[in-house]
Amino acid sequence: MNTNPISTCDPRQNHLLRALPLVEWARWAPLLELVKLTPGQVLSESGSTPTFVYFPVTAVVSLLYMTREGGSAEIAVIGNDGVVGISVFMGGNATPSRAVVQSAGQAYRMHAQVATSEANRGGPVLNVLLRYAQSLIAQVSQTAVCNRYHSIDQQLARRLLLGLDRSSSDELVMTQELAANLLGVRREGITAAAHKLQLAGVIRYRRGHIAVLDRKRLEQRTCECYAGAKREYERLLPMPMPMAAAA
């Protein structure tokens, strides 16, 4: 348990928690613990069974595939749209990816054993989790296609949009070196791509902070991969009405 107090943050800002029916939410609420996540914090290692599952509220987490040589590439981004540790709910326990915090913020966590028990109850909870798992598979698939067939300019635009969708701000904390590592490309390619966006007035880059000035034009500069994964998420997990009665 954390000993330092954290200002209260509504867990239902996380879309999955908000999607739970009232009966399930009443059971889940006391099982969740608010935690603060810091950049670079490893939530789970590849091949290991997570101790907790995390529902980000304001934090953003990257799922990274690690090579034997120590290289890595991002295969998915998780923020307030989902949960880190979906394998625990699905019964697979160990995860093939490493989960690393990219943007600091808050999340709610649940012990993995409790999460497994909740999934085993079936019903509406499992239905929500299965639909989210399908949307996550769609994101991973689109990322693989994007990395293979599309330009660094398009990949960077897609990654910035993914970060924006899961952030409460129009500014992202991301160095060019970090962006290169996430996309699995050379830093020089990211530098050139970011320079083009800045010259066009789409972003403003300064000291590891990227402010998006024109989201519409940024969307025009990415590939179909971004829109495809987003449509699949919205199809599978349409946003529910606010659960005021559960407050």
PDB file of C-alpha atoms in Angstrom:
ATOM      1  CA  MET A   1       0.000   0.000   0.000  1.00  0.00           C
ATOM      2  CA  ASN A   2       1.178   3.557  -0.678  1.00  0.00           C
ATOM      3  CA  THR A   3       1.903   5.605   2.432  1.00  0.00           C
ATOM      4  CA  ASN A   4       1.894   8.994   0.690  1.00  0.00           C
ATOM      5  CA  PRO A   5      -1.598  10.442   0.216  1.00  0.00           C
ATOM      6  CA  ILE A   6      -2.772  10.931  -3.353  1.00  0.00           C
ATOM      7  CA  SER A   7      -5.495  13.372  -4.289  1.00  0.00           C
ATOM      8  CA  THR A   8      -8.712  11.583  -5.152  1.00  0.00           C
ATOM      9  CA  CYS A   9      -9.172  10.784  -8.829  1.00  0.00           C
ATOM     10  CA  ASP A  10     -12.426   9.345 -10.140  1.00  0.00           C
ATOM     11  CA  PRO A  11     -11.720   5.747 -11.233  1.00  0.00           C
ATOM     12  CA  ARG A  12     -14.577   5.949 -13.753  1.00  0.00           C
ATOM     13  CA  GLN A  13     -12.456   8.243 -15.876  1.00  0.00           C
ATOM     14  CA  ASN A  14     -11.099   4.899 -17.043  1.00  0.00           C
ATOM     15  CA  HIS A  15     -13.435   3.746 -19.815  1.00  0.00           C
ATOM     16  CA  LEU A  16     -13.465   0.081 -18.799  1.00  0.00           C
ATOM     17  CA  LEU A  17     -14.348   0.837 -15.193  1.00  0.00           C
ATOM     18  CA  ARG A  18     -16.998   3.258 -16.374  1.00  0.00           C
ATOM     19  CA  ALA A  19     -18.470   0.573 -18.627  1.00  0.00           C
ATOM     20  CA  LEU A  20     -19.123  -1.797 -15.706  1.00  0.00           C
ATOM     21  CA  PRO A  21     -22.798  -2.227 -14.791  1.00  0.00           C
ATOM     22  CA  LEU A  22     -23.739  -0.690 -11.422  1.00  0.00           C
ATOM     23  CA  VAL A  23     -23.911  -4.014  -9.598  1.00  0.00           C
ATOM     24  CA  GLU A  24     -20.418  -5.025 -10.713  1.00  0.00           C
ATOM     25  CA  TRP A  25     -19.042  -1.550 -10.055  1.00  0.00           C
ATOM     26  CA  ALA A  26     -20.312  -1.675  -6.452  1.00  0.00           C
ATOM     27  CA  ARG A  27     -18.376  -4.914  -5.979  1.00  0.00           C
ATOM     28  CA  TRP A  28     -15.233  -3.635  -7.736  1.00  0.00           C
ATOM     29  CA  ALA A  29     -14.916  -0.208  -6.107  1.00  0.00           C
ATOM     30  CA  PRO A  30     -13.478  -1.422  -2.756  1.00  0.00           C
ATOM     31  CA  LEU A  31     -11.060  -3.748  -4.595  1.00  0.00           C
ATOM     32  CA  LEU A  32      -9.274  -0.878  -6.364  1.00  0.00           C
ATOM     33  CA  GLU A  33      -6.291   1.057  -5.030  1.00  0.00           C
ATOM     34  CA  LEU A  34      -5.260   4.469  -6.330  1.00  0.00           C
ATOM     35  CA  VAL A  35      -1.546   4.678  -7.195  1.00  0.00           C
ATOM     36  CA  LYS A  36       0.762   7.227  -8.792  1.00  0.00           C
ATOM     37  CA  LEU A  37       2.819   6.016 -11.762  1.00  0.00           C
ATOM     38  CA  THR A  38       6.145   7.575 -12.741  1.00  0.00           C
ATOM     39  CA  PRO A  39       7.897   7.694 -16.153  1.00  0.00           C
ATOM     40  CA  GLY A  40      10.018   4.611 -16.783  1.00  0.00           C
ATOM     41  CA  GLN A  41       8.288   2.571 -14.082  1.00  0.00           C
ATOM     42  CA  VAL A  42       8.011  -1.079 -15.123  1.00  0.00           C
ATOM     43  CA  LEU A  43       4.604  -2.498 -14.262  1.00  0.00           C
ATOM     44  CA  SER A  44       5.301  -5.997 -15.552  1.00  0.00           C
ATOM     45  CA  GLU A  45       8.109  -7.838 -17.307  1.00  0.00           C
ATOM     46  CA  SER A  46       7.858  -9.983 -20.410  1.00  0.00           C
ATOM     47  CA  GLY A  47       7.252 -13.620 -19.524  1.00  0.00           C
ATOM     48  CA  SER A  48       6.264 -12.886 -15.927  1.00  0.00           C
ATOM     49  CA  THR A  49       2.912 -13.066 -14.167  1.00  0.00           C
ATOM     50  CA  PRO A  50       1.868  -9.557 -13.093  1.00  0.00           C
ATOM     51  CA  THR A  51       1.188  -8.958  -9.412  1.00  0.00           C
ATOM     52  CA  PHE A  52      -1.387  -6.293 -10.215  1.00  0.00           C
ATOM     53  CA  VAL A  53      -3.512  -5.170 -13.127  1.00  0.00           C
ATOM     54  CA  TYR A  54      -3.678  -1.410 -13.712  1.00  0.00           C
ATOM     55  CA  PHE A  55      -6.493   0.791 -14.955  1.00  0.00           C
ATOM     56  CA  PRO A  56      -4.809   4.073 -15.973  1.00  0.00           C
ATOM     57  CA  VAL A  57      -6.734   7.277 -15.429  1.00  0.00           C
ATOM     58  CA  THR A  58      -4.224   9.984 -16.320  1.00  0.00           C
ATOM     59  CA  ALA A  59      -1.095   7.873 -16.905  1.00  0.00           C
ATOM     60  CA  VAL A  60      -0.093   6.366 -20.260  1.00  0.00           C
ATOM     61  CA  VAL A  61       1.622   2.975 -20.514  1.00  0.00           C
ATOM     62  CA  SER A  62       3.502   1.365 -23.406  1.00  0.00           C
ATOM     63  CA  LEU A  63       3.565  -2.344 -24.125  1.00  0.00           C
ATOM     64  CA  LEU A  64       7.015  -3.149 -25.490  1.00  0.00           C
ATOM     65  CA  TYR A  65       8.272  -6.248 -27.259  1.00  0.00           C
ATOM     66  CA  MET A  66      11.864  -6.934 -26.209  1.00  0.00           C
ATOM     67  CA  THR A  67      14.461  -8.706 -28.366  1.00  0.00           C
ATOM     68  CA  ARG A  68      17.264 -10.917 -27.070  1.00  0.00           C
ATOM     69  CA  GLU A  69      19.758  -8.240 -28.111  1.00  0.00           C
ATOM     70  CA  GLY A  70      18.069  -5.682 -25.865  1.00  0.00           C
ATOM     71  CA  GLY A  71      16.168  -3.827 -28.560  1.00  0.00           C
ATOM     72  CA  SER A  72      12.525  -2.929 -28.151  1.00  0.00           C
ATOM     73  CA  ALA A  73       9.531  -1.636 -30.074  1.00  0.00           C
ATOM     74  CA  GLU A  74       6.150  -0.488 -28.889  1.00  0.00           C
ATOM     75  CA  ILE A  75       3.273  -2.768 -29.852  1.00  0.00           C
ATOM     76  CA  ALA A  76       0.414  -0.974 -28.054  1.00  0.00           C
ATOM     77  CA  VAL A  77      -0.429   2.102 -25.990  1.00  0.00           C
ATOM     78  CA  ILE A  78      -2.757   1.943 -22.993  1.00  0.00           C
ATOM     79  CA  GLY A  79      -4.266   4.864 -21.116  1.00  0.00           C
ATOM     80  CA  ASN A  80      -7.709   5.639 -19.779  1.00  0.00           C
ATOM     81  CA  ASP A  81      -9.120   3.475 -22.559  1.00  0.00           C
ATOM     82  CA  GLY A  82      -8.129   0.165 -21.004  1.00  0.00           C
ATOM     83  CA  VAL A  83      -6.212  -2.034 -18.605  1.00  0.00           C
ATOM     84  CA  VAL A  84      -2.595  -3.130 -18.265  1.00  0.00           C
ATOM     85  CA  GLY A  85      -2.449  -6.872 -17.601  1.00  0.00           C
ATOM     86  CA  ILE A  86      -5.323  -8.180 -19.714  1.00  0.00           C
ATOM     87  CA  SER A  87      -3.652 -11.623 -19.804  1.00  0.00           C
ATOM     88  CA  VAL A  88      -4.529 -12.056 -16.121  1.00  0.00           C
ATOM     89  CA  PHE A  89      -8.236 -11.740 -16.884  1.00  0.00           C
ATOM     90  CA  MET A  90      -7.958 -14.011 -19.915  1.00  0.00           C
ATOM     91  CA  GLY A  91      -6.364 -16.860 -17.940  1.00  0.00           C
ATOM     92  CA  GLY A  92      -2.977 -16.680 -19.652  1.00  0.00           C
ATOM     93  CA  ASN A  93      -1.269 -15.059 -16.637  1.00  0.00           C
ATOM     94  CA  ALA A  94       2.180 -14.417 -18.173  1.00  0.00           C
ATOM     95  CA  THR A  95       2.392 -11.619 -20.733  1.00  0.00           C
ATOM     96  CA  PRO A  96       4.689 -11.569 -23.798  1.00  0.00           C
ATOM     97  CA  SER A  97       5.336  -7.838 -23.480  1.00  0.00           C
ATOM     98  CA  ARG A  98       6.909  -5.445 -21.010  1.00  0.00           C
ATOM     99  CA  ALA A  99       4.643  -2.718 -19.611  1.00  0.00           C
ATOM    100  CA  VAL A 100       6.437   0.591 -19.033  1.00  0.00           C
ATOM    101  CA  VAL A 101       4.961   3.917 -17.936  1.00  0.00           C
ATOM    102  CA  GLN A 102       5.556   6.578 -20.606  1.00  0.00           C
ATOM    103  CA  SER A 103       3.570   9.473 -19.138  1.00  0.00           C
ATOM    104  CA  ALA A 104       3.276  10.050 -15.404  1.00  0.00           C
ATOM    105  CA  GLY A 105      -0.147  10.050 -13.847  1.00  0.00           C
ATOM    106  CA  GLN A 106      -2.604   8.096 -11.781  1.00  0.00           C
ATOM    107  CA  ALA A 107      -4.086   4.647 -12.107  1.00  0.00           C
ATOM    108  CA  TYR A 108      -6.161   2.233 -10.098  1.00  0.00           C
ATOM    109  CA  ARG A 109      -4.759  -1.203  -9.523  1.00  0.00           C
ATOM    110  CA  MET A 110      -6.277  -4.519  -8.511  1.00  0.00           C
ATOM    111  CA  HIS A 111      -4.410  -7.553  -7.237  1.00  0.00           C
ATOM    112  CA  ALA A 112      -3.972 -10.125  -9.992  1.00  0.00           C
ATOM    113  CA  GLN A 113      -5.517 -12.940  -7.948  1.00  0.00           C
ATOM    114  CA  VAL A 114      -8.615 -10.836  -7.326  1.00  0.00           C
ATOM    115  CA  ALA A 115      -8.759  -9.917 -11.023  1.00  0.00           C
ATOM    116  CA  THR A 116      -8.670 -13.607 -11.970  1.00  0.00           C
ATOM    117  CA  SER A 117     -11.497 -14.384  -9.554  1.00  0.00           C
ATOM    118  CA  GLU A 118     -13.576 -11.563 -11.009  1.00  0.00           C
ATOM    119  CA  ALA A 119     -13.031 -12.815 -14.553  1.00  0.00           C
ATOM    120  CA  ASN A 120     -14.026 -16.327 -13.503  1.00  0.00           C
ATOM    121  CA  ARG A 121     -17.411 -14.996 -12.406  1.00  0.00           C
ATOM    122  CA  GLY A 122     -18.210 -14.439 -16.088  1.00  0.00           C
ATOM    123  CA  GLY A 123     -21.192 -12.294 -16.990  1.00  0.00           C
ATOM    124  CA  PRO A 124     -21.042  -8.604 -17.939  1.00  0.00           C
ATOM    125  CA  VAL A 125     -17.514  -8.078 -16.547  1.00  0.00           C
ATOM    126  CA  LEU A 126     -15.985 -10.783 -18.717  1.00  0.00           C
ATOM    127  CA  ASN A 127     -17.940  -9.508 -21.716  1.00  0.00           C
ATOM    128  CA  VAL A 128     -16.438  -6.021 -21.329  1.00  0.00           C
ATOM    129  CA  LEU A 129     -12.941  -7.434 -20.873  1.00  0.00           C
ATOM    130  CA  LEU A 130     -13.202  -9.717 -23.903  1.00  0.00           C
ATOM    131  CA  ARG A 131     -14.317  -6.846 -26.103  1.00  0.00           C
ATOM    132  CA  TYR A 132     -11.427  -4.745 -24.851  1.00  0.00           C
ATOM    133  CA  ALA A 133      -9.017  -7.612 -25.547  1.00  0.00           C
ATOM    134  CA  GLN A 134     -10.277  -7.721 -29.131  1.00  0.00           C
ATOM    135  CA  SER A 135      -9.743  -3.977 -29.531  1.00  0.00           C
ATOM    136  CA  LEU A 136      -6.216  -4.323 -28.131  1.00  0.00           C
ATOM    137  CA  ILE A 137      -5.468  -7.071 -30.656  1.00  0.00           C
ATOM    138  CA  ALA A 138      -6.667  -4.695 -33.383  1.00  0.00           C
ATOM    139  CA  GLN A 139      -4.277  -1.996 -32.156  1.00  0.00           C
ATOM    140  CA  VAL A 140      -1.337  -4.436 -32.069  1.00  0.00           C
ATOM    141  CA  SER A 141      -2.185  -5.643 -35.579  1.00  0.00           C
ATOM    142  CA  GLN A 142      -2.423  -2.126 -36.975  1.00  0.00           C
ATOM    143  CA  THR A 143       0.876  -1.215 -35.329  1.00  0.00           C
ATOM    144  CA  ALA A 144       2.595  -4.187 -36.995  1.00  0.00           C
ATOM    145  CA  VAL A 145       1.240  -3.182 -40.413  1.00  0.00           C
ATOM    146  CA  CYS A 146       2.162   0.468 -39.866  1.00  0.00           C
ATOM    147  CA  ASN A 147       5.739  -0.344 -38.859  1.00  0.00           C
ATOM    148  CA  ARG A 148       6.148  -2.516 -41.954  1.00  0.00           C
ATOM    149  CA  TYR A 149       4.544  -0.433 -44.678  1.00  0.00           C
ATOM    150  CA  HIS A 150       4.285   3.213 -43.687  1.00  0.00           C
ATOM    151  CA  SER A 151       6.755   6.061 -43.506  1.00  0.00           C
ATOM    152  CA  ILE A 152       8.359   7.356 -40.323  1.00  0.00           C
ATOM    153  CA  ASP A 153       6.401  10.591 -40.800  1.00  0.00           C
ATOM    154  CA  GLN A 154       3.119   8.644 -40.748  1.00  0.00           C
ATOM    155  CA  GLN A 155       4.224   6.455 -37.836  1.00  0.00           C
ATOM    156  CA  LEU A 156       5.168   9.463 -35.722  1.00  0.00           C
ATOM    157  CA  ALA A 157       1.839  11.182 -36.460  1.00  0.00           C
ATOM    158  CA  ARG A 158      -0.009   7.993 -35.489  1.00  0.00           C
ATOM    159  CA  ARG A 159       1.918   7.657 -32.229  1.00  0.00           C
ATOM    160  CA  LEU A 160       1.290  11.282 -31.286  1.00  0.00           C
ATOM    161  CA  LEU A 161      -2.433  10.799 -31.888  1.00  0.00           C
ATOM    162  CA  LEU A 162      -2.473   7.639 -29.783  1.00  0.00           C
ATOM    163  CA  GLY A 163      -0.844   9.570 -26.952  1.00  0.00           C
ATOM    164  CA  LEU A 164      -3.271  12.464 -27.288  1.00  0.00           C
ATOM    165  CA  ASP A 165      -6.290  10.155 -27.150  1.00  0.00           C
ATOM    166  CA  ARG A 166      -5.083   8.808 -23.812  1.00  0.00           C
ATOM    167  CA  SER A 167      -3.913  12.094 -22.305  1.00  0.00           C
ATOM    168  CA  SER A 168      -5.761  14.905 -20.561  1.00  0.00           C
ATOM    169  CA  SER A 169      -3.540  17.492 -22.273  1.00  0.00           C
ATOM    170  CA  ASP A 170      -2.633  18.630 -25.794  1.00  0.00           C
ATOM    171  CA  GLU A 171       1.040  18.361 -24.805  1.00  0.00           C
ATOM    172  CA  LEU A 172       3.003  15.123 -24.674  1.00  0.00           C
ATOM    173  CA  VAL A 173       6.217  14.488 -22.764  1.00  0.00           C
ATOM    174  CA  MET A 174       8.338  12.655 -25.327  1.00  0.00           C
ATOM    175  CA  THR A 175      11.934  13.084 -26.404  1.00  0.00           C
ATOM    176  CA  GLN A 176      13.005  12.276 -29.944  1.00  0.00           C
ATOM    177  CA  GLU A 177      15.136   9.440 -28.583  1.00  0.00           C
ATOM    178  CA  LEU A 178      12.125   7.957 -26.788  1.00  0.00           C
ATOM    179  CA  ALA A 179       9.971   8.252 -29.912  1.00  0.00           C
ATOM    180  CA  ALA A 180      12.668   6.479 -31.932  1.00  0.00           C
ATOM    181  CA  ASN A 181      12.866   3.653 -29.380  1.00  0.00           C
ATOM    182  CA  LEU A 182       9.086   3.243 -29.280  1.00  0.00           C
ATOM    183  CA  LEU A 183       8.795   3.040 -33.059  1.00  0.00           C
ATOM    184  CA  GLY A 184      11.958   0.981 -33.481  1.00  0.00           C
ATOM    185  CA  VAL A 185      13.554   3.435 -35.922  1.00  0.00           C
ATOM    186  CA  ARG A 186      16.671   5.614 -36.002  1.00  0.00           C
ATOM    187  CA  ARG A 187      16.604   8.878 -34.117  1.00  0.00           C
ATOM    188  CA  GLU A 188      17.598  10.803 -37.256  1.00  0.00           C
ATOM    189  CA  GLY A 189      14.348   9.720 -38.904  1.00  0.00           C
ATOM    190  CA  ILE A 190      12.286  10.997 -35.956  1.00  0.00           C
ATOM    191  CA  THR A 191      14.220  14.285 -35.930  1.00  0.00           C
ATOM    192  CA  ALA A 192      13.436  14.863 -39.604  1.00  0.00           C
ATOM    193  CA  ALA A 193       9.768  13.900 -39.195  1.00  0.00           C
ATOM    194  CA  ALA A 194       9.293  16.127 -36.141  1.00  0.00           C
ATOM    195  CA  HIS A 195      11.013  19.000 -37.940  1.00  0.00           C
ATOM    196  CA  LYS A 196       8.551  18.727 -40.833  1.00  0.00           C
ATOM    197  CA  LEU A 197       5.578  18.804 -38.464  1.00  0.00           C
ATOM    198  CA  GLN A 198       6.976  21.800 -36.640  1.00  0.00           C
ATOM    199  CA  LEU A 199       7.680  23.754 -39.832  1.00  0.00           C
ATOM    200  CA  ALA A 200       4.119  23.061 -40.956  1.00  0.00           C
ATOM    201  CA  GLY A 201       2.759  24.463 -37.703  1.00  0.00           C
ATOM    202  CA  VAL A 202       1.243  21.132 -36.666  1.00  0.00           C
ATOM    203  CA  ILE A 203       3.318  20.705 -33.491  1.00  0.00           C
ATOM    204  CA  ARG A 204       5.674  22.706 -31.304  1.00  0.00           C
ATOM    205  CA  TYR A 205       8.641  20.729 -29.996  1.00  0.00           C
ATOM    206  CA  ARG A 206      10.792  21.976 -27.149  1.00  0.00           C
ATOM    207  CA  ARG A 207      12.953  20.163 -24.594  1.00  0.00           C
ATOM    208  CA  GLY A 208      11.168  16.850 -24.725  1.00  0.00           C
ATOM    209  CA  HIS A 209       7.685  18.365 -24.802  1.00  0.00           C
ATOM    210  CA  ILE A 210       5.504  18.093 -27.905  1.00  0.00           C
ATOM    211  CA  ALA A 211       2.503  20.403 -28.055  1.00  0.00           C
ATOM    212  CA  VAL A 212      -0.024  19.548 -30.775  1.00  0.00           C
ATOM    213  CA  LEU A 213      -1.213  22.806 -32.333  1.00  0.00           C
ATOM    214  CA  ASP A 214      -3.422  21.419 -35.102  1.00  0.00           C
ATOM    215  CA  ARG A 215      -4.886  17.980 -34.462  1.00  0.00           C
ATOM    216  CA  LYS A 216      -6.919  17.908 -37.680  1.00  0.00           C
ATOM    217  CA  ARG A 217      -3.821  18.376 -39.827  1.00  0.00           C
ATOM    218  CA  LEU A 218      -1.953  15.821 -37.743  1.00  0.00           C
ATOM    219  CA  GLU A 219      -4.699  13.290 -38.514  1.00  0.00           C
ATOM    220  CA  GLN A 220      -4.346  14.121 -42.210  1.00  0.00           C
ATOM    221  CA  ARG A 221      -0.632  13.311 -42.058  1.00  0.00           C
ATOM    222  CA  THR A 222      -0.977   9.854 -40.554  1.00  0.00           C
ATOM    223  CA  CYS A 223      -1.984   6.609 -42.284  1.00  0.00           C
ATOM    224  CA  GLU A 224      -5.184   4.580 -42.153  1.00  0.00           C
ATOM    225  CA  CYS A 225      -3.835   2.517 -39.244  1.00  0.00           C
ATOM    226  CA  TYR A 226      -4.780   5.111 -36.639  1.00  0.00           C
ATOM    227  CA  ALA A 227      -8.384   5.486 -37.769  1.00  0.00           C
ATOM    228  CA  GLY A 228      -8.803   1.724 -38.238  1.00  0.00           C
ATOM    229  CA  ALA A 229      -7.808   0.840 -34.674  1.00  0.00           C
ATOM    230  CA  LYS A 230      -9.865   3.720 -33.279  1.00  0.00           C
ATOM    231  CA  ARG A 231     -12.985   2.623 -35.146  1.00  0.00           C
ATOM    232  CA  GLU A 232     -12.612  -0.922 -33.838  1.00  0.00           C
ATOM    233  CA  TYR A 233     -12.307   0.305 -30.251  1.00  0.00           C
ATOM    234  CA  GLU A 234     -15.394   2.515 -30.598  1.00  0.00           C
ATOM    235  CA  ARG A 235     -17.337  -0.348 -32.190  1.00  0.00           C
ATOM    236  CA  LEU A 236     -16.490  -2.784 -29.428  1.00  0.00           C
ATOM    237  CA  LEU A 237     -16.631  -0.402 -26.482  1.00  0.00           C
ATOM    238  CA  PRO A 238     -19.090   2.409 -27.118  1.00  0.00           C
ATOM    239  CA  MET A 239     -18.932   4.983 -24.335  1.00  0.00           C
ATOM    240  CA  PRO A 240     -21.662   4.398 -21.724  1.00  0.00           C
ATOM    241  CA  MET A 241     -23.765   7.089 -20.116  1.00  0.00           C
ATOM    242  CA  PRO A 242     -22.258   8.709 -16.967  1.00  0.00           C
ATOM    243  CA  MET A 243     -22.907   6.544 -13.908  1.00  0.00           C
ATOM    244  CA  ALA A 244     -24.048   9.345 -11.580  1.00  0.00           C
ATOM    245  CA  ALA A 245     -26.115   6.920  -9.542  1.00  0.00           C
ATOM    246  CA  ALA A 246     -22.955   5.050  -8.496  1.00  0.00           C
ATOM    247  CA  ALA A 247     -21.247   8.133  -7.038  1.00  0.00           C
TER     248      ALA A 247
END
